[in-house]
Coordinates of C-alpha atoms (C1' of nucleotides) in Angstrom, one line a residue:
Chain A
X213 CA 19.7 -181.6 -105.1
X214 CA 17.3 -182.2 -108.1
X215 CA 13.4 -181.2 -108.0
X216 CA 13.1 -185.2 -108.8
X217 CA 15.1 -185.6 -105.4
X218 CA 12.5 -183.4 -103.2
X219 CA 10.0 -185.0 -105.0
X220 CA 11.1 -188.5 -103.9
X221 CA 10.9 -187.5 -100.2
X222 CA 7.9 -186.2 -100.8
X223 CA 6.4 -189.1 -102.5
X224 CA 7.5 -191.4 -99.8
X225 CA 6.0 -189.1 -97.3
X226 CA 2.5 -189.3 -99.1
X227 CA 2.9 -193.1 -98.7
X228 CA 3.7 -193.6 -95.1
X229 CA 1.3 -190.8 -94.1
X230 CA -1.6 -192.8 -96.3
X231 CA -1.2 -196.0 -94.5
X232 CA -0.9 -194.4 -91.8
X233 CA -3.7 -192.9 -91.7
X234 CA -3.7 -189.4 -92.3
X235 CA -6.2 -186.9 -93.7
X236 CA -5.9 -188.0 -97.1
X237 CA -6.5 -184.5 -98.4
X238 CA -2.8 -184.0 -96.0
X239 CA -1.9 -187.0 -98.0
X240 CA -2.8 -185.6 -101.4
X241 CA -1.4 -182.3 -100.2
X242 CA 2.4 -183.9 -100.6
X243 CA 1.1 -186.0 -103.7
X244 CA 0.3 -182.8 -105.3
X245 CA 3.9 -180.5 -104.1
X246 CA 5.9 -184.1 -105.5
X247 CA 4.3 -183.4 -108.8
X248 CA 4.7 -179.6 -109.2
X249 CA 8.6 -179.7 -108.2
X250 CA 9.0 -182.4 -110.7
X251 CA 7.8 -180.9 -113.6
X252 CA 8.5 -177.5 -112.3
X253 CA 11.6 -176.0 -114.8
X254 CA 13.3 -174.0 -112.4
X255 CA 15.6 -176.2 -109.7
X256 CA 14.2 -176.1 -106.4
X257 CA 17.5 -175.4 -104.8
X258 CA 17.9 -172.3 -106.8
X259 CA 14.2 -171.1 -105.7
X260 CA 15.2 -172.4 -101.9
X261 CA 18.3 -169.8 -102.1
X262 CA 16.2 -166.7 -103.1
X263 CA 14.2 -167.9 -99.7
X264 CA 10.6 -169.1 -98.4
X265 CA 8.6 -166.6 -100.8
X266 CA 9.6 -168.1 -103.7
X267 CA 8.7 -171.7 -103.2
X268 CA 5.7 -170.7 -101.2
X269 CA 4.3 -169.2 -104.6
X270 CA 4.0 -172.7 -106.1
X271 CA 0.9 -173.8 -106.7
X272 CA 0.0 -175.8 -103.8
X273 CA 3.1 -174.9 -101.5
X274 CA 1.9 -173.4 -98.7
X275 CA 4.5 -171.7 -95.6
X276 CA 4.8 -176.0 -94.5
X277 CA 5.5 -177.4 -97.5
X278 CA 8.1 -174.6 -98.7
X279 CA 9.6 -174.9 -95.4
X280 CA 10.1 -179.0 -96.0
X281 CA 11.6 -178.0 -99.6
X282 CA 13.7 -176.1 -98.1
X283 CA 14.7 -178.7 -95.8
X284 CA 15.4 -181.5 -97.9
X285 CA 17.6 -179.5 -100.4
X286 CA 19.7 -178.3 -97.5
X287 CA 20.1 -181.3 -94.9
X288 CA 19.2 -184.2 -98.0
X289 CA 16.6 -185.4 -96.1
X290 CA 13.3 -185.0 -93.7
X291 CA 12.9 -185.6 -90.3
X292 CA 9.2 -185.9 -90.4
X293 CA 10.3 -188.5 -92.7
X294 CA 12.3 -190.3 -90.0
X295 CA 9.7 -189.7 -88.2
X296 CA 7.4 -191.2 -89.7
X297 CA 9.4 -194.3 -90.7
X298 CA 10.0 -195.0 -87.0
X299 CA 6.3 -194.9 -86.1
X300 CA 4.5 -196.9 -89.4
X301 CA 5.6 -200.6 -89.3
X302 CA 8.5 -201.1 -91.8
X303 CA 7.5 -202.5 -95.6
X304 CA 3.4 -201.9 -94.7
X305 CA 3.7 -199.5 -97.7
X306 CA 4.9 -202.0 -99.9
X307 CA 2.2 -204.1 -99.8
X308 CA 0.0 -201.3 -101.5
X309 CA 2.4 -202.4 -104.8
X310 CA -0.5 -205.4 -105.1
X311 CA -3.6 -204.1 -106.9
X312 CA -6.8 -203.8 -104.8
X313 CA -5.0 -203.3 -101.9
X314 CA -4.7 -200.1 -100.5
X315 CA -3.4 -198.2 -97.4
X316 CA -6.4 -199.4 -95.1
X317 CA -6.0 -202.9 -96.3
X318 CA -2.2 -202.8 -96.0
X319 CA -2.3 -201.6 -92.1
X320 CA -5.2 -204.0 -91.7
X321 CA -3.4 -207.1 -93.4
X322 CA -0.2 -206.0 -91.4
X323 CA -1.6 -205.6 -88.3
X324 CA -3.6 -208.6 -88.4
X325 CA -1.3 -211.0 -89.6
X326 CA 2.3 -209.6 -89.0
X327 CA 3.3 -209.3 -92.5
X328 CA 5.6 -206.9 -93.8
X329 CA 6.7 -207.9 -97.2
X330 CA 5.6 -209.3 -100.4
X331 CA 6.9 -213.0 -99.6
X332 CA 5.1 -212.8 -96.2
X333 CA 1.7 -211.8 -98.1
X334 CA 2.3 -214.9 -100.2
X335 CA 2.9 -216.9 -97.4
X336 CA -0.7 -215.8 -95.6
X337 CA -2.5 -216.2 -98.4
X338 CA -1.5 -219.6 -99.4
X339 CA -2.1 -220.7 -95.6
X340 CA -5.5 -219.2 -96.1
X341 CA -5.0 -216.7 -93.1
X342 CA -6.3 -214.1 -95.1
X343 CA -9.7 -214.4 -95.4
X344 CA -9.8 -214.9 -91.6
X345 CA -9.3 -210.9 -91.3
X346 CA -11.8 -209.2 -90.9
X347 CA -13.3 -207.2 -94.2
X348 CA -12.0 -209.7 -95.9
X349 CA -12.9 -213.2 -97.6
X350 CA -11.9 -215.9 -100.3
X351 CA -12.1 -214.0 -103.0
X352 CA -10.1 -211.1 -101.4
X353 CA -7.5 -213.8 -100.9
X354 CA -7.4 -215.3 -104.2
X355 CA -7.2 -212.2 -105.7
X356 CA -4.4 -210.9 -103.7
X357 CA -2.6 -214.6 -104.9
X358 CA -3.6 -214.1 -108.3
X359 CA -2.2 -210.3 -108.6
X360 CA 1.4 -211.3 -107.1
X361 CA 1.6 -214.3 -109.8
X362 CA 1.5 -211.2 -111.9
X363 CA 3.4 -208.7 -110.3
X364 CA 6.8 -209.4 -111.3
X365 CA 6.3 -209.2 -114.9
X366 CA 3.9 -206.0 -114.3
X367 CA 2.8 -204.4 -117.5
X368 CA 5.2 -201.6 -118.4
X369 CA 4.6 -198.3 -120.3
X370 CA 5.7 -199.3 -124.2
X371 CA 7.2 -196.2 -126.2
X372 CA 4.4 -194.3 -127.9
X373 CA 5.3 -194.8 -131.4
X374 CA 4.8 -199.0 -130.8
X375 CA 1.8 -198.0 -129.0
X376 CA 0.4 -196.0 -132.4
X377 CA 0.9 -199.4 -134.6
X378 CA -1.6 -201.2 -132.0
X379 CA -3.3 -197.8 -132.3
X380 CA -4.0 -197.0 -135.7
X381 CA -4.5 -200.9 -136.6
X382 CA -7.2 -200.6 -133.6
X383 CA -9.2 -197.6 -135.2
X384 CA -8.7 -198.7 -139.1
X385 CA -10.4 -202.2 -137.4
X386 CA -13.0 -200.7 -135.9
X387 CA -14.1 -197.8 -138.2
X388 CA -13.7 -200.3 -141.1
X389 CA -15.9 -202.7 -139.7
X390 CA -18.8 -200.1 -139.7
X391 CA -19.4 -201.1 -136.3
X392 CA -18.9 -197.9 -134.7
X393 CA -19.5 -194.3 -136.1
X394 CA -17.1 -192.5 -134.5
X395 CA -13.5 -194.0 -132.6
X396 CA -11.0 -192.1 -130.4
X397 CA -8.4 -192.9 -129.0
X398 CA -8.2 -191.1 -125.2
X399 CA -5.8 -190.9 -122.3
X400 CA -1.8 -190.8 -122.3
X401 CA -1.3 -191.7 -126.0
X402 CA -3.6 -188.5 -127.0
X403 CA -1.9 -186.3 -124.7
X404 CA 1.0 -187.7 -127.0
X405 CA 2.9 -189.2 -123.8
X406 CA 6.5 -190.4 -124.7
X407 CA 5.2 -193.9 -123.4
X408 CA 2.2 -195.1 -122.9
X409 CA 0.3 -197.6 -120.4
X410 CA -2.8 -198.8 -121.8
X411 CA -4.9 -197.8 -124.9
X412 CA -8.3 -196.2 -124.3
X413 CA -10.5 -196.5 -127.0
X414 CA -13.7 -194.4 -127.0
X415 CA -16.8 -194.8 -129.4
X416 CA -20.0 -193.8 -130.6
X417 CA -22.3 -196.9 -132.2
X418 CA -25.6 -197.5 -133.5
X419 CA -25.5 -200.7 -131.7
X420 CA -23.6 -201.0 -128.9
X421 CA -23.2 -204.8 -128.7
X422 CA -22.0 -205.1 -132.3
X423 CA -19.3 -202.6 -131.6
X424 CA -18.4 -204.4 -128.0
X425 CA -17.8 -207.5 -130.4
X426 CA -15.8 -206.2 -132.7
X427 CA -13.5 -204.7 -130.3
X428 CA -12.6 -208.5 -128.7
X429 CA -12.5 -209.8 -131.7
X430 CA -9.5 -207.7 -132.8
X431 CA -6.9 -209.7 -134.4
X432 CA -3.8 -208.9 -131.5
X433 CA -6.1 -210.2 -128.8
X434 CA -4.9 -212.8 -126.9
X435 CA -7.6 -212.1 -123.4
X436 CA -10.7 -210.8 -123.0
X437 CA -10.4 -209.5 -119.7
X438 CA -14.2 -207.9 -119.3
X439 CA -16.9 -207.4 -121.3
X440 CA -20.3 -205.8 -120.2
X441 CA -22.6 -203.9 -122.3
X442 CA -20.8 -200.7 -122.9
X443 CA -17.5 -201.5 -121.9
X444 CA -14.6 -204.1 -122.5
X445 CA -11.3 -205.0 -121.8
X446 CA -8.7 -206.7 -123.5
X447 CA -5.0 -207.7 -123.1
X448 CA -3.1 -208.2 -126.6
X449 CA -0.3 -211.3 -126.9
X450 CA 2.2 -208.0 -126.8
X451 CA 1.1 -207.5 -123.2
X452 CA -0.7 -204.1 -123.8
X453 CA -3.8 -203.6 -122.3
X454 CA -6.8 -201.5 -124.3
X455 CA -10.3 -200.9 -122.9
X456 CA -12.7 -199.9 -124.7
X457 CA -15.7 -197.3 -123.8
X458 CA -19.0 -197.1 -125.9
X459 CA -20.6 -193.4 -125.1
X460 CA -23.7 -191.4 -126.3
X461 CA -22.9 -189.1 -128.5
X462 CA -24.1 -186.1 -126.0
X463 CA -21.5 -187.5 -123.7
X464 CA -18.6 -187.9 -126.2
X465 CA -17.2 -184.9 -125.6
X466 CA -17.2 -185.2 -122.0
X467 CA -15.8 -188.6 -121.9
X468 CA -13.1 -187.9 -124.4
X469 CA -12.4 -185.1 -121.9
X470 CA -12.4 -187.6 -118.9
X471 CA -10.1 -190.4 -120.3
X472 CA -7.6 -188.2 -121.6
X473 CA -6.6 -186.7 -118.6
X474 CA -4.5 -186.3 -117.1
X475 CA -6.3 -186.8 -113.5
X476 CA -4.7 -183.8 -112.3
X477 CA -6.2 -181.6 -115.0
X478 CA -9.4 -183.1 -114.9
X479 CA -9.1 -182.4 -111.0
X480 CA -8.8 -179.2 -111.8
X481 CA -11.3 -178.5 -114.2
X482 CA -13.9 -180.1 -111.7
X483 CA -13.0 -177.8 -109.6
X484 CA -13.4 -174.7 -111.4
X485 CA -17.1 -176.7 -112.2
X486 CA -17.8 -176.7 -108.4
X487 CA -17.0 -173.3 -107.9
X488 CA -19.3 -172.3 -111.2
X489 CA -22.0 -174.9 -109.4
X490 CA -21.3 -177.2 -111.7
X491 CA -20.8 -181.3 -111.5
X492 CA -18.4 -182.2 -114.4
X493 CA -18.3 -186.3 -114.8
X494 CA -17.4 -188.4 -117.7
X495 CA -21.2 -188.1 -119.0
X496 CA -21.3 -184.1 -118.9
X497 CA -21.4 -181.1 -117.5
X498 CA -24.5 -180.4 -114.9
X499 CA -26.5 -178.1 -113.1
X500 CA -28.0 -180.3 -110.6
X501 CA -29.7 -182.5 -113.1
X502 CA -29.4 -180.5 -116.1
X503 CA -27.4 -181.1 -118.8
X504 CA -25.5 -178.0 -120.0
X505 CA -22.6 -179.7 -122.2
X506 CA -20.8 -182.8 -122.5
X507 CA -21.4 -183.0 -126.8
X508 CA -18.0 -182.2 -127.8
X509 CA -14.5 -180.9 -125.5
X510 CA -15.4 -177.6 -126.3
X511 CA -18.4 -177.5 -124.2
X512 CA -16.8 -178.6 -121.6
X513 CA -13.9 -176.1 -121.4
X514 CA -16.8 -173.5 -122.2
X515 CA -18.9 -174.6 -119.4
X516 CA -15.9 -173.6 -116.7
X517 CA -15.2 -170.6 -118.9
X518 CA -12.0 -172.0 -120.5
X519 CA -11.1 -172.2 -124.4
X520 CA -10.3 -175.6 -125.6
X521 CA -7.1 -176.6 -124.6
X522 CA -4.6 -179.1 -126.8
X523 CA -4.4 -182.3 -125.1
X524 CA -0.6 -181.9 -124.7
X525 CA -0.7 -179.2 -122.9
X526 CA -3.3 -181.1 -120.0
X527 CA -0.9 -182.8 -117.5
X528 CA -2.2 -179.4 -114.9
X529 CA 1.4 -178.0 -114.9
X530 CA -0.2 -174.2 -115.6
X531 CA -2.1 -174.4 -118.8
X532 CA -5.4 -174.0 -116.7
X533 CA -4.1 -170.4 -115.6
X534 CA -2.9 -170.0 -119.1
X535 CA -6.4 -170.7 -120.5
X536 CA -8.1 -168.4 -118.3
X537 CA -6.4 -165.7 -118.8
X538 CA -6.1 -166.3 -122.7
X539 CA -2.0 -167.4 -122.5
X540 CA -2.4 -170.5 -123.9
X541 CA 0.3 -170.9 -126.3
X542 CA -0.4 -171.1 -130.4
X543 CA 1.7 -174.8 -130.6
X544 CA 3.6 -175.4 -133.2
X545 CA 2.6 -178.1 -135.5
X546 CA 3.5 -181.0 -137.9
X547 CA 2.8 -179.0 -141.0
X548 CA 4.4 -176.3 -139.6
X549 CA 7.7 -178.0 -140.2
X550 CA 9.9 -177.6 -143.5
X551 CA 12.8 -179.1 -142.9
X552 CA 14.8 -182.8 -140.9
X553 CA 17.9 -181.7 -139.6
X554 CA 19.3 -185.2 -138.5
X555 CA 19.7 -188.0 -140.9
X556 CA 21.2 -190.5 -142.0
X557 CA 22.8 -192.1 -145.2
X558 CA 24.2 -195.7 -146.2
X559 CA 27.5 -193.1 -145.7
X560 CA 27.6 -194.3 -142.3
X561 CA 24.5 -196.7 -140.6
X562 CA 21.4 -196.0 -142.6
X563 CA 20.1 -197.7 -145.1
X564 CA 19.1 -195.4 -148.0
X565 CA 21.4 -193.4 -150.3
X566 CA 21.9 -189.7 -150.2
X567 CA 19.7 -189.5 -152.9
X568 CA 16.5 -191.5 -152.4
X569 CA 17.0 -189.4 -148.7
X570 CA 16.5 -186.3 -150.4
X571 CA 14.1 -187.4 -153.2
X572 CA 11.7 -188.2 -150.2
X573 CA 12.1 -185.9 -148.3
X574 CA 11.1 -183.6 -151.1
X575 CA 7.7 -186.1 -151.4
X576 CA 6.9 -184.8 -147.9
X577 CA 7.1 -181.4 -149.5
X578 CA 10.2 -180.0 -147.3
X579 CA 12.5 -177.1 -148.3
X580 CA 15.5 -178.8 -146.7
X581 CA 17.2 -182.0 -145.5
X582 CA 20.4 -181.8 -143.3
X583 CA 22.2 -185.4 -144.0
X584 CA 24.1 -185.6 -140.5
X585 CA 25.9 -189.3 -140.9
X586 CA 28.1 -190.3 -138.3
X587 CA 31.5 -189.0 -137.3
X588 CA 34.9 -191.6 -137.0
X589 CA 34.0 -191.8 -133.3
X590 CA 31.2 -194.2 -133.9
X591 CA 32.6 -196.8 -135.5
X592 CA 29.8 -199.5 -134.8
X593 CA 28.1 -197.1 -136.9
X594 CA 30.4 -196.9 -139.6
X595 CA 31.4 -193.3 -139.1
X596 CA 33.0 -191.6 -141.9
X597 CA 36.5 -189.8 -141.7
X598 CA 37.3 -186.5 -142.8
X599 CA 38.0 -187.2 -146.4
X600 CA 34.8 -189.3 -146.3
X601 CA 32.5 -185.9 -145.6
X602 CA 34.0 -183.7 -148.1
X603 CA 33.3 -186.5 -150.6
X604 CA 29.7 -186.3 -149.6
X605 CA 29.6 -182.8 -149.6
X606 CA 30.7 -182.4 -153.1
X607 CA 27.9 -185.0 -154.3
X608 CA 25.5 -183.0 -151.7
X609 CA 26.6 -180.1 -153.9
X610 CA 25.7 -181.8 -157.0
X611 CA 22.3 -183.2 -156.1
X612 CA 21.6 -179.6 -155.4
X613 CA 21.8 -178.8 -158.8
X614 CA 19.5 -181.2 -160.0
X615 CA 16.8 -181.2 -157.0
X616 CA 13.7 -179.0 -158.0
X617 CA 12.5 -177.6 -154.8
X618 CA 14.6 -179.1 -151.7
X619 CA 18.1 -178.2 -151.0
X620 CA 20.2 -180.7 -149.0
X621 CA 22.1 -179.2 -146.2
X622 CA 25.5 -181.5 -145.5
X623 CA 26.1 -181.8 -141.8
X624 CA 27.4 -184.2 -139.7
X625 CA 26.4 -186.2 -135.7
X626 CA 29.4 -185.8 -133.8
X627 CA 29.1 -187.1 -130.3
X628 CA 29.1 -185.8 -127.2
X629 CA 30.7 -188.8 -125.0
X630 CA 33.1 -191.8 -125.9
X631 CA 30.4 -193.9 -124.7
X632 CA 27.6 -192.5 -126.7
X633 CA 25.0 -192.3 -123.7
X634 CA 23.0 -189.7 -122.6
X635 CA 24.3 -187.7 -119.6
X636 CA 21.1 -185.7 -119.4
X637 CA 17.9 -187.3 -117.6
X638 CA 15.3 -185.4 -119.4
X639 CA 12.9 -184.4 -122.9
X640 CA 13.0 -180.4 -120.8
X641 CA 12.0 -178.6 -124.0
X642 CA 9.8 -176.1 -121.8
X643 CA 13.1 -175.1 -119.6
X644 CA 14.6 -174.1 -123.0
X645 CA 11.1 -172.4 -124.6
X646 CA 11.0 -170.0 -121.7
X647 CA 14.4 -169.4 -121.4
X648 CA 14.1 -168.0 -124.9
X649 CA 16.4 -170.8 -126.5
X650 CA 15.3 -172.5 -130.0
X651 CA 14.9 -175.7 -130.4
X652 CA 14.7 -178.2 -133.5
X653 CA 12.8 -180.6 -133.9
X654 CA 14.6 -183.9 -136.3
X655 CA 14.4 -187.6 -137.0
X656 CA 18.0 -189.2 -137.0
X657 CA 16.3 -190.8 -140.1
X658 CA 18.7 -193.8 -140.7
X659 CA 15.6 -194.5 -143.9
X660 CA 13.4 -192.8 -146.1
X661 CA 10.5 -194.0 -144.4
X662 CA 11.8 -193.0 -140.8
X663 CA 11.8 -189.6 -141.7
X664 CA 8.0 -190.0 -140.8
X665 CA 8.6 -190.2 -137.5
X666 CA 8.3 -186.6 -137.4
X667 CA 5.2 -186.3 -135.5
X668 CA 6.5 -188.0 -132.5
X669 CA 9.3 -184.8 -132.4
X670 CA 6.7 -182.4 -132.6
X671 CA 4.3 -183.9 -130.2
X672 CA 7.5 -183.9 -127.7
X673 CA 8.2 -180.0 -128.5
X674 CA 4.1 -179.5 -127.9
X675 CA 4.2 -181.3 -124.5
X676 CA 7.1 -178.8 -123.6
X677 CA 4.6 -176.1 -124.7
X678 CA 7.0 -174.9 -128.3
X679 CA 5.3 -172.7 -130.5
X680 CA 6.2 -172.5 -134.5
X681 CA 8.8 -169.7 -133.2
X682 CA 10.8 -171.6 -131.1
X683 CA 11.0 -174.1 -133.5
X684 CA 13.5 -173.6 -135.9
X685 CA 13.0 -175.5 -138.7
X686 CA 9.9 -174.4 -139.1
X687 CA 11.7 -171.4 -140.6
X688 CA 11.6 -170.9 -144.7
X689 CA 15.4 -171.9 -146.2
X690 CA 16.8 -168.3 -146.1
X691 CA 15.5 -167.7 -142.8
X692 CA 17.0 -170.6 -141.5
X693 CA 20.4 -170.3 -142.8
X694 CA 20.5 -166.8 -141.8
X695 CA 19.9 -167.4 -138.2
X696 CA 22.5 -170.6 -138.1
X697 CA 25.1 -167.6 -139.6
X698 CA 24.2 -165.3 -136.7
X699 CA 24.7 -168.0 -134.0
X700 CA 28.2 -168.9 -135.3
Chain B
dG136 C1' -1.7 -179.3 -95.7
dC137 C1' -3.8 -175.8 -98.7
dC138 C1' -7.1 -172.3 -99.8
dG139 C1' -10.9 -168.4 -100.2
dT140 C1' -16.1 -163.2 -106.4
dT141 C1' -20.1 -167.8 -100.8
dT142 C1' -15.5 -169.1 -96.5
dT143 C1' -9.5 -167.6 -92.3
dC144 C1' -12.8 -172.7 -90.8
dG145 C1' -14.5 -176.3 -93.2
dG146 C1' -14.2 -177.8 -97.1
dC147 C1' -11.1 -180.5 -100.6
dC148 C1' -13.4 -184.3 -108.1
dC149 C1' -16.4 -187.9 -109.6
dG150 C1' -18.3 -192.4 -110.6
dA151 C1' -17.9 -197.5 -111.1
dC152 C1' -16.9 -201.7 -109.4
dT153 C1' -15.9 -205.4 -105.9
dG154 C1' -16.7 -207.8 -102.0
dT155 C1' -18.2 -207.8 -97.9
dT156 C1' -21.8 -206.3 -95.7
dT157 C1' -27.0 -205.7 -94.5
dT158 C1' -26.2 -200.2 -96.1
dC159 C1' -21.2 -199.4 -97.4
dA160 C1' -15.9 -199.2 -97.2
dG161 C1' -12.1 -199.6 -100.0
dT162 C1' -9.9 -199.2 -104.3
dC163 C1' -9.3 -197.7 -108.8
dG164 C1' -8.9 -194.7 -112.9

DNA sequence: GCCGTTTTCGGCCCGACTGTTTTCAGTCG
């Protein structure tokens, strides 16, 4: 039994007890226990065997909730969730999949009109029965026809490095332009996300029509899907969404705060804000109508008696607690590393010789370069044989002796199953961290210009909370070498 | 359902937008 597991019962709990009608705070209550177990990095079943105590100590587990965890790891399931599933009418929850309908508007729409699926939601609203229930009217309808047209394709979370391209274009196109003074981007894709949903881009502007415009006008933009005076929203041929947000530059700080999230965090920062007196929004920090801070993230943090926190770290998975009581972690860093220890060379699949590898890799100011081309195994890949890597390691050996300050380290990627897939389902660097393992952080370079991907690798190892000591190849040469020696 | 340097009961983050109302509920981020 997985924590993912537990957390899927108690997801679908949360569901049927919202359109249900429960206390949503109840509601939220299972929302909130589904989140902690997932990103949790002990197992639940493990915690379940050393008895109540210990899941009754997660943050938001009370004696009820450890007692359903406990449940579900032993019998597989929940009877509440039986339960439940016999009283709320079957597929009601699944009409909450259309956008701007939620549980009240699903019982309503289900009670009303008898539908229980998707198709049957179609069916009403092209018979126009829709805007005969009450709270609702023809635009309600059209809207609900217009959002299943586009449910099926839905727009899915693109990997964060694809996201950076639209990203990076988007900030060197508005920065350029001199429309704006100051451009961030905010939410998911700062908190360095493996994947991203959306792009939101907050600015600063002496005018803020002039910056509005630019924004719509960006080159990728196939639809502007809102545009008012401070904010817009566009939708890219790609299919990726981006809003854009123009703020004062006393609230900058606060809104960066608010639309990088996550919502958990921010939900918890507000509420160390109420308990100070204090209303945090996206505009700034208050004292009834005061203003006490909201310039910059900093004063923000400072105003609930926090230090700044890296964005990484803000998905409320324990780096409040760690802030308050001065635990936050010192994370490691892309300059901190000196070394790739996966690449590639035309050897096997990649595209640049052994070489121009190492001459670039010395550009970027490294000590060392592991080449780790591909093993017989992968043949699609054109893995080299046996005779094949002690050729390469005696021209490794040579290159040595000519390289100034980088020293190639020969190595090789040997697989772990015939079929090359991944039989793990998860990045879990901050199991490992606190465990005490070391991790390293690599490219699988396959060319000289991938070996910039970097960054990505060491956002990954900040999310899972790695500082430059449990990275090892952040380690000078003789260091490193002496701590491979020691593991073998 | 949880939780407590105001509380063991009565709270629980905040604001914008939309559409349906005639002052606001529902939804979203």
């Amino acid at each position: 039994m997985e924590n993912a597991e537990v957390a899927r019962v108690f997801r679908e709990v949360a569901e049927l007890l919202e359109v249900g009608n429960a206390n949503p705070f109840r509601v939220r209550a299972y929302r909130n226990a589904a989140r902690v177990l997932e990103s949790h990095p002990r197992p639940v079943a493990e915690l379940a065997k050393e008895g109540p105590d210990a899941l009754d100590a997660l943050p938001g587990f009370g004696p009820d909730l450890a007692a359903k965890a406990v449940e579900v790891v032993r019998t597989g399931t929940l009877r509440m969730l039986s339960e439940l599933k016999r009283q709320v009418p079957e597929g009601v929850a699944g009409l909450m999949k259309v956008p701007g309908v939620g549980p009240k508007r699903a019982r309503a729409l289900s009670t009303a009109l008898g539908v229980h699926d998707l198709a049957g939601l179609e069916r009403a609203a092209r018979e126009g029965r829709i805007r005969e229930v009450p709270g609702f009217g023809e635009k309600s309808e059209a809207r609900i026809l217009r959002e299943l047209e586009a449910l099926p394709g839905g727009e899915a979370r693109v990997p964060l490095a694809t996201a950076a391209q639209y990203g990076e274009s988007l900030l060197a196109w508005m920065t350029g332009s001199g429309a704006v003074t100051r451009a961030e981007i905010a939410g998911s894709y700062r908190r360095l996300r493996e994947t991203v949903g959306d792009l939101d881009l907050l600015v600063t502007a002496a005018d803020h029509g002039t910056a509005v415009e630019r924004f719509v006008s960006f080159p990728a933009v196939e639809e502007v899907t809102a545009r008012g005076p401070t904010r817009a929203a566009v939708r890219l041929r790609s299919g990726l969404r981006m809003d854009l947000r123009v703020l004062d530059e006393e609230s900058f700080g606060a809104g960066l705060h608010y639309f990088t999230g996550s919502k958990p965090h921010n939900i918890a920062v507000r509420r160390l804000g109420q308990a100070r007196g204090l209303k945090v929004s996206e505009y700034g920090v208050f004292r009834g109508r005061r203003r006490v801070g909201g310039r910059t993230e900093e004063e923000v943090f400072a105003a609930v008696g926090l230090p700044w926190i890296p964005p990484e770290l803000r998905e409320d998975r324990g780096e409040i607690e760690a802030a308050s009581t001065g635990r936050l972690p010192a994370l490691v860093e892309a300059r901190d590393i000196r070394g790739d220890l996966q690449t590639h060379t035309v050897a096997s699949d990649g595209r640049d010789t052994l070489r121009a590898m190492a001459e670039a890799a010395e550009a970027l100011g490294y000590e060392y370069l592991a080449v780790t081309d591909h093993s017989p195994a992968v043949r699609v890949a054109g893995g080299m044989d046996a005779a094949g890597f002690r050729k390469q390691r005696r021209a490794v050996d040579r290159l040595n002796g000519r390289l100034r300050t980088l020293t190639v380290l020969a190595g090789a990627e040997v697989d772990i199953r015939a079929d090359g897939s991944l039989d793990l389902d998860d990045v879990r660097v901050r199991a490992a961290v606190e465990r005490g393992a070391k991790v390293v952080v690599s490219t699988d370079a396959h060319a000289a210009q991938e070996l910039g991907f970097m960054r990505w690798g060491v956002g990954q190892a900040r999310r899972g909370w790695a500082r430059r000591e449990d990275v090892l190849n952040t380690l000078p040469l003789d260091e490193l070498l002496k701590r491979l020696h020691r593991a073998r």
